[in-house]
PDB file of C-alpha atoms in Angstrom:
ATOM      1  CA  MET A 183     -22.268  37.019 -47.818  1.00 34.00           C
ATOM      2  CA  THR A 184     -19.510  38.382 -49.976  1.00 33.00           C
ATOM      3  CA  ILE A 185     -19.804  40.127 -53.274  1.00 33.00           C
ATOM      4  CA  GLY A 186     -17.091  39.160 -55.716  1.00 34.00           C
ATOM      5  CA  GLY A 187     -13.686  37.672 -54.957  1.00 34.00           C
ATOM      6  CA  GLU A 188     -10.703  39.464 -53.500  1.00 35.00           C
ATOM      7  CA  ASP A 189      -8.344  38.717 -56.374  1.00 39.00           C
ATOM      8  CA  GLU A 190     -10.349  39.455 -59.508  1.00 38.00           C
ATOM      9  CA  PRO A 191     -10.709  42.775 -61.315  1.00 37.00           C
ATOM     10  CA  ALA A 192     -14.155  44.301 -61.526  1.00 37.00           C
ATOM     11  CA  ALA A 193     -16.079  42.718 -64.366  1.00 41.00           C
ATOM     12  CA  PRO A 194     -19.657  42.491 -65.573  1.00 41.00           C
ATOM     13  CA  SER A 195     -21.517  41.069 -62.603  1.00 44.00           C
ATOM     14  CA  THR A 196     -23.808  38.166 -63.425  1.00 54.00           C
ATOM     15  CA  ARG A 197     -23.963  36.395 -60.060  1.00 79.00           C
ATOM     16  CA  PRO A 198     -27.620  36.406 -58.992  1.00 88.00           C
ATOM     17  CA  GLN A 199     -26.675  36.826 -55.319  1.00 89.00           C
ATOM     18  CA  SER A 200     -24.688  40.001 -55.997  1.00 90.00           C
ATOM     19  CA  LEU A 201     -27.389  41.494 -58.205  1.00 94.00           C
ATOM     20  CA  ILE A 202     -30.137  40.616 -55.743  1.00 95.00           C
ATOM     21  CA  PHE A 203     -28.262  42.380 -52.966  1.00 94.00           C
ATOM     22  CA  SER A 204     -28.092  45.503 -55.121  1.00 95.00           C
ATOM     23  CA  PHE A 205     -31.771  45.188 -55.947  1.00 97.00           C
ATOM     24  CA  LEU A 206     -32.760  44.816 -52.276  1.00 97.00           C
ATOM     25  CA  GLY A 207     -30.557  47.722 -51.245  1.00 96.00           C
ATOM     26  CA  ILE A 208     -32.310  50.016 -53.726  1.00 97.00           C
ATOM     27  CA  TYR A 209     -35.906  48.732 -53.721  1.00 97.00           C
ATOM     28  CA  ALA A 210     -36.465  47.055 -50.338  1.00 96.00           C
ATOM     29  CA  LEU A 211     -34.232  48.690 -47.709  1.00 96.00           C
ATOM     30  CA  ASP A 212     -36.129  50.995 -45.319  1.00 93.00           C
ATOM     31  CA  ARG A 213     -39.421  50.612 -47.222  1.00 93.00           C
ATOM     32  CA  GLY A 214     -41.069  48.222 -44.750  1.00 91.00           C
ATOM     33  CA  THR A 215     -42.529  46.097 -47.535  1.00 94.00           C
ATOM     34  CA  ALA A 216     -42.139  42.599 -48.920  1.00 96.00           C
ATOM     35  CA  ILE A 217     -41.797  41.957 -52.660  1.00 97.00           C
ATOM     36  CA  SER A 218     -43.375  39.042 -54.478  1.00 97.00           C
ATOM     37  CA  SER A 219     -40.930  36.434 -55.693  1.00 96.00           C
ATOM     38  CA  GLY A 220     -42.690  36.462 -59.056  1.00 96.00           C
ATOM     39  CA  SER A 221     -41.954  40.139 -59.642  1.00 96.00           C
ATOM     40  CA  ILE A 222     -38.329  39.659 -58.552  1.00 97.00           C
ATOM     41  CA  ILE A 223     -38.079  36.904 -61.160  1.00 96.00           C
ATOM     42  CA  ASP A 224     -39.514  39.320 -63.740  1.00 96.00           C
ATOM     43  CA  VAL A 225     -36.879  41.929 -62.897  1.00 96.00           C
ATOM     44  CA  PHE A 226     -34.016  39.488 -63.182  1.00 95.00           C
ATOM     45  CA  ALA A 227     -35.272  38.035 -66.441  1.00 95.00           C
ATOM     46  CA  ARG A 228     -34.367  41.465 -67.852  1.00 93.00           C
ATOM     47  CA  LEU A 229     -30.797  40.834 -66.695  1.00 93.00           C
ATOM     48  CA  GLY A 230     -30.694  37.418 -68.320  1.00 92.00           C
ATOM     49  CA  VAL A 231     -30.863  35.541 -65.001  1.00 94.00           C
ATOM     50  CA  SER A 232     -32.973  32.397 -65.192  1.00 94.00           C
ATOM     51  CA  GLU A 233     -36.016  31.791 -62.993  1.00 95.00           C
ATOM     52  CA  GLU A 234     -34.348  28.705 -61.547  1.00 95.00           C
ATOM     53  CA  ALA A 235     -31.246  30.700 -60.547  1.00 95.00           C
ATOM     54  CA  VAL A 236     -33.333  33.432 -58.909  1.00 96.00           C
ATOM     55  CA  ARG A 237     -35.519  30.967 -57.002  1.00 96.00           C
ATOM     56  CA  SER A 238     -32.550  28.981 -55.708  1.00 96.00           C
ATOM     57  CA  THR A 239     -30.724  32.167 -54.662  1.00 95.00           C
ATOM     58  CA  LEU A 240     -33.796  33.485 -52.824  1.00 96.00           C
ATOM     59  CA  ALA A 241     -34.271  30.122 -51.102  1.00 96.00           C
ATOM     60  CA  ARG A 242     -30.679  30.200 -49.866  1.00 95.00           C
ATOM     61  CA  MET A 243     -31.146  33.735 -48.606  1.00 96.00           C
ATOM     62  CA  VAL A 244     -34.232  32.650 -46.646  1.00 96.00           C
ATOM     63  CA  LYS A 245     -32.293  29.734 -45.170  1.00 95.00           C
ATOM     64  CA  ARG A 246     -29.404  32.036 -44.183  1.00 93.00           C
ATOM     65  CA  ASN A 247     -31.693  34.523 -42.420  1.00 94.00           C
ATOM     66  CA  PHE A 248     -31.464  37.302 -44.980  1.00 95.00           C
ATOM     67  CA  LEU A 249     -35.057  37.086 -46.151  1.00 97.00           C
ATOM     68  CA  ILE A 250     -38.356  36.132 -44.541  1.00 97.00           C
ATOM     69  CA  ARG A 251     -41.187  34.609 -46.580  1.00 96.00           C
ATOM     70  CA  TYR A 252     -44.848  35.645 -46.374  1.00 96.00           C
ATOM     71  CA  ARG A 253     -47.715  33.816 -48.059  1.00 93.00           C
ATOM     72  CA  VAL A 254     -50.804  35.487 -49.486  1.00 93.00           C
ATOM     73  CA  GLY A 255     -52.886  32.868 -51.219  1.00 89.00           C
ATOM     74  CA  ARG A 256     -50.622  31.205 -53.768  1.00 89.00           C
ATOM     75  CA  ARG A 257     -48.195  34.109 -53.886  1.00 93.00           C
ATOM     76  CA  ALA A 258     -44.954  34.279 -51.919  1.00 95.00           C
ATOM     77  CA  TYR A 259     -43.572  37.624 -50.763  1.00 97.00           C
ATOM     78  CA  LEU A 260     -40.070  38.205 -49.422  1.00 97.00           C
ATOM     79  CA  GLY A 261     -39.095  40.793 -46.805  1.00 97.00           C
ATOM     80  CA  LEU A 262     -35.831  41.733 -45.159  1.00 97.00           C
ATOM     81  CA  THR A 263     -34.708  40.320 -41.821  1.00 96.00           C
ATOM     82  CA  PRO A 264     -32.855  42.552 -39.323  1.00 95.00           C
ATOM     83  CA  HIS A 265     -29.652  40.781 -40.374  1.00 92.00           C
ATOM     84  CA  ALA A 266     -30.240  41.712 -44.013  1.00 95.00           C
ATOM     85  CA  VAL A 267     -31.032  45.306 -43.060  1.00 96.00           C
ATOM     86  CA  ALA A 268     -27.680  45.571 -41.248  1.00 92.00           C
ATOM     87  CA  VAL A 269     -25.763  44.127 -44.222  1.00 90.00           C
ATOM     88  CA  LEU A 270     -27.545  46.352 -46.737  1.00 94.00           C
ATOM     89  CA  ARG A 271     -27.055  49.482 -44.633  1.00 94.00           C
ATOM     90  CA  ASP A 272     -23.350  48.683 -44.459  1.00 87.00           C
ATOM     91  CA  GLY A 273     -23.305  48.431 -48.247  1.00 88.00           C
ATOM     92  CA  ARG A 274     -25.137  51.742 -48.547  1.00 93.00           C
ATOM     93  CA  ARG A 275     -22.613  53.415 -46.235  1.00 90.00           C
ATOM     94  CA  ARG A 276     -19.736  52.111 -48.321  1.00 86.00           C
ATOM     95  CA  ILE A 277     -21.340  53.387 -51.524  1.00 90.00           C
ATOM     96  CA  TRP A 278     -22.573  56.818 -50.450  1.00 91.00           C
ATOM     97  CA  GLU A 279     -20.512  57.756 -47.383  1.00 88.00           C
ATOM     98  CA  THR A 280     -17.176  55.929 -47.317  1.00 84.00           C
ATOM     99  CA  GLY A 281     -16.735  56.089 -51.074  1.00 82.00           C
ATOM    100  CA  ALA A 282     -13.603  55.095 -52.960  1.00 88.00           C
ATOM    101  CA  VAL A 283     -11.164  57.870 -52.083  1.00 87.00           C
ATOM    102  CA  ASN A 284      -9.761  58.307 -48.563  1.00 90.00           C
ATOM    103  CA  ARG A 285      -9.021  62.017 -48.274  1.00 89.00           C
ATOM    104  CA  ASP A 286      -9.410  62.228 -44.479  1.00 90.00           C
ATOM    105  CA  TRP A 287      -6.784  59.813 -43.177  1.00 93.00           C
ATOM    106  CA  ASP A 288      -5.485  60.860 -39.748  1.00 94.00           C
ATOM    107  CA  GLY A 289      -2.157  59.027 -39.969  1.00 94.00           C
ATOM    108  CA  THR A 290      -3.153  56.079 -37.774  1.00 96.00           C
ATOM    109  CA  TRP A 291      -3.097  52.392 -38.620  1.00 97.00           C
ATOM    110  CA  THR A 292      -4.961  49.469 -37.130  1.00 96.00           C
ATOM    111  CA  VAL A 293      -2.512  46.630 -36.599  1.00 96.00           C
ATOM    112  CA  VAL A 294      -3.516  42.983 -36.196  1.00 96.00           C
ATOM    113  CA  GLY A 295      -0.912  40.457 -35.154  1.00 94.00           C
ATOM    114  CA  PHE A 296      -1.683  36.762 -34.901  1.00 93.00           C
ATOM    115  CA  SER A 297       0.040  33.420 -34.526  1.00 91.00           C
ATOM    116  CA  LEU A 298      -1.864  30.165 -34.957  1.00 89.00           C
ATOM    117  CA  PRO A 299      -0.431  26.636 -34.763  1.00 87.00           C
ATOM    118  CA  ASP A 300      -0.238  24.453 -37.868  1.00 87.00           C
ATOM    119  CA  SER A 301      -3.075  22.358 -36.462  1.00 90.00           C
ATOM    120  CA  ARG A 302      -5.341  25.377 -37.115  1.00 91.00           C
ATOM    121  CA  ARG A 303      -4.272  26.004 -40.690  1.00 89.00           C
ATOM    122  CA  SER A 304      -7.878  26.245 -41.914  1.00 92.00           C
ATOM    123  CA  THR A 305      -8.691  28.872 -39.270  1.00 92.00           C
ATOM    124  CA  ARG A 306      -5.588  30.814 -40.273  1.00 90.00           C
ATOM    125  CA  HIS A 307      -6.786  30.826 -43.889  1.00 92.00           C
ATOM    126  CA  ASP A 308     -10.260  32.012 -42.849  1.00 91.00           C
ATOM    127  CA  LEU A 309      -8.765  34.777 -40.713  1.00 92.00           C
ATOM    128  CA  ARG A 310      -6.581  36.005 -43.556  1.00 92.00           C
ATOM    129  CA  SER A 311      -9.569  36.043 -45.929  1.00 89.00           C
ATOM    130  CA  ARG A 312     -11.620  38.036 -43.437  1.00 89.00           C
ATOM    131  CA  LEU A 313      -8.794  40.516 -42.892  1.00 92.00           C
ATOM    132  CA  ILE A 314      -8.510  41.114 -46.643  1.00 89.00           C
ATOM    133  CA  TRP A 315     -12.258  41.658 -46.829  1.00 84.00           C
ATOM    134  CA  ALA A 316     -12.029  44.136 -43.919  1.00 87.00           C
ATOM    135  CA  GLY A 317      -9.416  46.206 -45.770  1.00 90.00           C
ATOM    136  CA  PHE A 318      -6.207  44.843 -44.226  1.00 94.00           C
ATOM    137  CA  GLY A 319      -2.993  44.011 -46.036  1.00 95.00           C
ATOM    138  CA  PRO A 320      -0.139  41.718 -44.925  1.00 95.00           C
ATOM    139  CA  LEU A 321       2.888  43.744 -43.836  1.00 94.00           C
ATOM    140  CA  GLN A 322       4.916  40.691 -42.838  1.00 91.00           C
ATOM    141  CA  SER A 323       4.262  37.210 -41.505  1.00 89.00           C
ATOM    142  CA  GLY A 324       1.424  37.355 -38.980  1.00 92.00           C
ATOM    143  CA  LEU A 325       1.242  41.174 -39.028  1.00 95.00           C
ATOM    144  CA  TRP A 326      -1.539  42.947 -40.950  1.00 96.00           C
ATOM    145  CA  ILE A 327      -2.392  46.636 -41.214  1.00 97.00           C
ATOM    146  CA  ALA A 328      -5.260  48.850 -42.358  1.00 96.00           C
ATOM    147  CA  PRO A 329      -5.423  52.657 -42.539  1.00 95.00           C
ATOM    148  CA  GLY A 330      -7.419  54.396 -39.806  1.00 93.00           C
ATOM    149  CA  ALA A 331      -9.146  52.981 -36.753  1.00 92.00           C
ATOM    150  CA  LYS A 332     -11.003  49.814 -37.745  1.00 90.00           C
ATOM    151  CA  GLU A 333     -13.666  47.984 -35.772  1.00 87.00           C
ATOM    152  CA  VAL A 334     -12.420  44.404 -36.081  1.00 90.00           C
ATOM    153  CA  THR A 335     -14.528  42.513 -33.551  1.00 85.00           C
ATOM    154  CA  GLY A 336     -16.677  41.004 -36.285  1.00 85.00           C
ATOM    155  CA  VAL A 337     -13.597  39.748 -38.123  1.00 89.00           C
ATOM    156  CA  PHE A 338     -12.937  37.239 -35.347  1.00 89.00           C
ATOM    157  CA  ASP A 339     -16.532  36.061 -34.829  1.00 87.00           C
ATOM    158  CA  ALA A 340     -16.857  32.276 -34.541  1.00 85.00           C
ATOM    159  CA  LEU A 341     -13.131  31.713 -35.236  1.00 91.00           C
ATOM    160  CA  ASP A 342     -12.126  31.249 -31.552  1.00 89.00           C
ATOM    161  CA  VAL A 343      -8.863  33.148 -32.012  1.00 90.00           C
ATOM    162  CA  ASP A 344      -9.067  35.821 -29.310  1.00 89.00           C
ATOM    163  CA  ASP A 345      -6.166  34.256 -27.384  1.00 89.00           C
ATOM    164  CA  HIS A 346      -4.006  34.270 -30.513  1.00 89.00           C
ATOM    165  CA  VAL A 347      -4.659  37.796 -31.763  1.00 91.00           C
ATOM    166  CA  THR A 348      -3.357  41.231 -30.780  1.00 94.00           C
ATOM    167  CA  VAL A 349      -5.044  44.408 -32.052  1.00 95.00           C
ATOM    168  CA  LEU A 350      -3.423  47.858 -31.768  1.00 95.00           C
ATOM    169  CA  THR A 351      -3.589  51.300 -33.288  1.00 95.00           C
ATOM    170  CA  ALA A 352      -0.251  52.818 -34.316  1.00 94.00           C
ATOM    171  CA  ARG A 353       1.572  55.540 -36.256  1.00 94.00           C
ATOM    172  CA  ALA A 354       4.643  55.245 -38.439  1.00 92.00           C
ATOM    173  CA  PHE A 355       7.894  56.669 -37.102  1.00 93.00           C
ATOM    174  CA  LYS A 356      11.295  57.064 -38.777  1.00 92.00           C
ATOM    175  CA  PRO A 357      12.758  55.207 -40.519  1.00 94.00           C
ATOM    176  CA  THR A 358       9.338  53.780 -41.427  1.00 92.00           C
ATOM    177  CA  GLU A 359       7.347  55.848 -43.919  1.00 94.00           C
ATOM    178  CA  ALA A 360       3.597  55.550 -44.441  1.00 93.00           C
ATOM    179  CA  ALA A 361       4.117  55.372 -48.204  1.00 93.00           C
ATOM    180  CA  ASP A 362       6.395  52.362 -47.717  1.00 94.00           C
ATOM    181  CA  LEU A 363       3.741  50.616 -45.622  1.00 95.00           C
ATOM    182  CA  VAL A 364       1.174  51.142 -48.373  1.00 95.00           C
ATOM    183  CA  ALA A 365       3.557  49.739 -50.994  1.00 94.00           C
ATOM    184  CA  LYS A 366       4.527  46.719 -48.888  1.00 95.00           C
ATOM    185  CA  ALA A 367       1.117  45.643 -47.627  1.00 96.00           C
ATOM    186  CA  PHE A 368      -1.147  46.349 -50.612  1.00 95.00           C
ATOM    187  CA  ASP A 369      -1.111  45.487 -54.310  1.00 94.00           C
ATOM    188  CA  ILE A 370      -1.697  48.993 -55.668  1.00 94.00           C
ATOM    189  CA  GLU A 371      -1.623  47.954 -59.318  1.00 95.00           C
ATOM    190  CA  GLN A 372      -4.226  45.248 -58.804  1.00 94.00           C
ATOM    191  CA  ILE A 373      -6.574  47.726 -57.098  1.00 95.00           C
ATOM    192  CA  ALA A 374      -6.004  50.209 -59.945  1.00 96.00           C
ATOM    193  CA  ARG A 375      -6.812  47.525 -62.533  1.00 96.00           C
ATOM    194  CA  ARG A 376     -10.211  46.978 -60.934  1.00 95.00           C
ATOM    195  CA  TYR A 377     -11.050  50.652 -61.226  1.00 97.00           C
ATOM    196  CA  ARG A 378      -9.803  50.826 -64.813  1.00 97.00           C
ATOM    197  CA  ALA A 379     -12.025  47.862 -65.668  1.00 96.00           C
ATOM    198  CA  PHE A 380     -14.988  49.699 -64.129  1.00 97.00           C
ATOM    199  CA  LEU A 381     -14.188  52.794 -66.192  1.00 98.00           C
ATOM    200  CA  ALA A 382     -13.896  50.725 -69.365  1.00 97.00           C
ATOM    201  CA  ARG A 383     -17.449  49.532 -68.803  1.00 97.00           C
ATOM    202  CA  TRP A 384     -19.134  52.683 -67.537  1.00 98.00           C
ATOM    203  CA  ASP A 385     -17.103  55.712 -68.670  1.00 98.00           C
ATOM    204  CA  VAL A 386     -18.291  55.388 -72.262  1.00 97.00           C
ATOM    205  CA  THR A 387     -20.889  57.166 -74.355  1.00 96.00           C
ATOM    206  CA  ARG A 388     -23.547  54.453 -73.965  1.00 95.00           C
ATOM    207  CA  PRO A 389     -22.900  51.806 -71.309  1.00 97.00           C
ATOM    208  CA  LEU A 390     -24.490  48.385 -71.779  1.00 96.00           C
ATOM    209  CA  PRO A 391     -26.050  49.239 -75.163  1.00 95.00           C
ATOM    210  CA  ASP A 392     -27.850  45.884 -75.344  1.00 94.00           C
ATOM    211  CA  ALA A 393     -29.569  46.283 -71.943  1.00 95.00           C
ATOM    212  CA  PRO A 394     -33.372  46.485 -72.291  1.00 95.00           C
ATOM    213  CA  ASP A 395     -33.793  49.434 -69.906  1.00 96.00           C
ATOM    214  CA  ASP A 396     -32.184  51.610 -67.237  1.00 97.00           C
ATOM    215  CA  LEU A 397     -33.312  49.320 -64.428  1.00 97.00           C
ATOM    216  CA  VAL A 398     -30.876  46.735 -65.768  1.00 97.00           C
ATOM    217  CA  ARG A 399     -28.163  49.372 -66.076  1.00 97.00           C
ATOM    218  CA  GLN A 400     -28.826  50.649 -62.562  1.00 97.00           C
ATOM    219  CA  LEU A 401     -28.593  47.211 -60.938  1.00 97.00           C
ATOM    220  CA  SER A 402     -25.458  46.336 -62.924  1.00 96.00           C
ATOM    221  CA  LEU A 403     -23.828  49.663 -62.053  1.00 97.00           C
ATOM    222  CA  HIS A 404     -24.546  49.389 -58.317  1.00 96.00           C
ATOM    223  CA  THR A 405     -23.378  45.778 -58.228  1.00 95.00           C
ATOM    224  CA  ASP A 406     -20.104  46.598 -59.963  1.00 95.00           C
ATOM    225  CA  TRP A 407     -19.481  49.599 -57.731  1.00 95.00           C
ATOM    226  CA  LEU A 408     -20.283  47.880 -54.453  1.00 90.00           C
ATOM    227  CA  GLN A 409     -18.022  45.010 -55.486  1.00 89.00           C
ATOM    228  CA  LEU A 410     -15.245  47.549 -56.022  1.00 91.00           C
ATOM    229  CA  VAL A 411     -15.599  49.539 -52.818  1.00 89.00           C
ATOM    230  CA  ARG A 412     -15.974  46.418 -50.702  1.00 85.00           C
ATOM    231  CA  GLN A 413     -12.622  45.174 -52.029  1.00 86.00           C
ATOM    232  CA  ASP A 414     -10.880  48.543 -51.777  1.00 91.00           C
ATOM    233  CA  PRO A 415      -8.782  48.908 -48.569  1.00 92.00           C
ATOM    234  CA  HIS A 416      -9.476  52.660 -48.699  1.00 92.00           C
ATOM    235  CA  LEU A 417      -5.833  53.670 -48.744  1.00 94.00           C
ATOM    236  CA  PRO A 418      -4.921  57.316 -48.007  1.00 93.00           C
ATOM    237  CA  ALA A 419      -5.071  59.373 -51.200  1.00 92.00           C
ATOM    238  CA  GLU A 420      -1.895  61.251 -50.286  1.00 93.00           C
ATOM    239  CA  HIS A 421       0.115  58.036 -50.705  1.00 93.00           C
ATOM    240  CA  LEU A 422      -1.400  56.975 -54.025  1.00 93.00           C
ATOM    241  CA  PRO A 423      -0.514  58.092 -57.571  1.00 91.00           C
ATOM    242  CA  ALA A 424      -1.890  61.480 -58.617  1.00 89.00           C
ATOM    243  CA  ASP A 425      -3.834  59.833 -61.452  1.00 92.00           C
ATOM    244  CA  TRP A 426      -5.423  57.233 -59.134  1.00 94.00           C
ATOM    245  CA  PRO A 427      -8.321  55.803 -61.214  1.00 96.00           C
ATOM    246  CA  ALA A 428     -10.675  55.564 -58.225  1.00 95.00           C
ATOM    247  CA  ILE A 429     -11.098  59.340 -58.358  1.00 94.00           C
ATOM    248  CA  ARG A 430     -12.526  59.276 -61.882  1.00 96.00           C
ATOM    249  CA  ALA A 431     -14.415  56.036 -61.217  1.00 97.00           C
ATOM    250  CA  GLU A 432     -16.232  57.576 -58.249  1.00 96.00           C
ATOM    251  CA  GLN A 433     -17.281  60.570 -60.362  1.00 96.00           C
ATOM    252  CA  VAL A 434     -18.560  58.249 -63.094  1.00 98.00           C
ATOM    253  CA  PHE A 435     -20.509  56.138 -60.610  1.00 97.00           C
ATOM    254  CA  HIS A 436     -22.315  59.149 -59.147  1.00 97.00           C
ATOM    255  CA  THR A 437     -23.100  60.552 -62.587  1.00 98.00           C
ATOM    256  CA  ARG A 438     -24.500  57.255 -63.883  1.00 98.00           C
ATOM    257  CA  ALA A 439     -26.402  56.522 -60.657  1.00 98.00           C
ATOM    258  CA  GLU A 440     -28.185  59.867 -60.905  1.00 98.00           C
ATOM    259  CA  GLU A 441     -28.846  59.343 -64.621  1.00 98.00           C
ATOM    260  CA  TYR A 442     -30.494  55.953 -64.081  1.00 98.00           C
ATOM    261  CA  GLU A 443     -32.375  56.619 -60.824  1.00 97.00           C
ATOM    262  CA  ARG A 444     -35.636  58.072 -62.150  1.00 97.00           C
ATOM    263  CA  PRO A 445     -36.132  55.931 -65.287  1.00 98.00           C
ATOM    264  CA  ALA A 446     -35.154  52.775 -63.375  1.00 98.00           C
ATOM    265  CA  ARG A 447     -37.637  53.612 -60.634  1.00 97.00           C
ATOM    266  CA  ASN A 448     -40.370  54.073 -63.239  1.00 97.00           C
ATOM    267  CA  VAL A 449     -39.652  50.626 -64.678  1.00 96.00           C
ATOM    268  CA  ALA A 450     -39.572  49.054 -61.204  1.00 96.00           C
ATOM    269  CA  ASP A 451     -42.876  50.669 -60.214  1.00 95.00           C
ATOM    270  CA  GLY A 452     -44.504  48.974 -63.188  1.00 95.00           C
ATOM    271  CA  VAL A 453     -43.061  45.560 -62.365  1.00 95.00           C
ATOM    272  CA  LEU A 454     -42.847  45.139 -58.589  1.00 96.00           C
ATOM    273  CA  ASP A 455     -45.699  43.640 -56.573  1.00 96.00           C
ATOM    274  CA  GLU A 456     -45.313  44.725 -52.948  1.00 95.00           C
ATOM    275  CA  LEU A 457     -46.998  43.838 -49.690  1.00 92.00           C
ATOM    276  CA  THR A 458     -46.905  45.587 -46.314  1.00 92.00           C
ATOM    277  CA  PRO A 459     -46.646  42.717 -43.790  1.00 85.00           C
TER     278      PRO A 459
END
């Protein structure tokens, strides 16, 4: 499941799927409990998401092996599957460990080269989309790069392209400069626009003034931020402008996340109905 599209700036996130992932990452991951669907509906009513939209999203997540349903009388409770735990832990790593600013780049690049026949045009499109999502940029036809050593095995899952793909790690040598690779393979201004949009929403005196409580603000904040860091190729800071907006955006995220954590938890404790399976 993806969160957001690759080509759009960060914007107020209203997709139930994205918000539910944020909710599960905060209130279900590593707790060993299942949450009643009714109380999830109550939470998302605060965000203006309809009951029908929440129920249909949860049903899809059950079907796709992200959630498992438990019945207690007439009540349905939803718990995380191992697949969901892995996805949510990856999101948590991106938020709290990887972050938005790559200050530790070691000078290496992961290089993916591929050549697929025209008869596999759809597969080629899927591969390109997955590479973008994994933080790669197109250097030239059929040659994509990402900073650092990337684990790319999952990128090729179910595409049947192993015989058409070459994966290497490399360093730039004269006359090639790392800064030129960044400029050629990645749309720096588009990435910056996403962070500026985030700052316009959250680096203000009172974000989301019409939100009913800090639980709504917390879920919106985490959804916006995860959408950003999942799209960010994590380019080396030394080859980005000195006023790179991700630096300020990361500071704002951490400040707001800490501000909302306790009051949001208090609201959630009064709303959520949990079960230990």
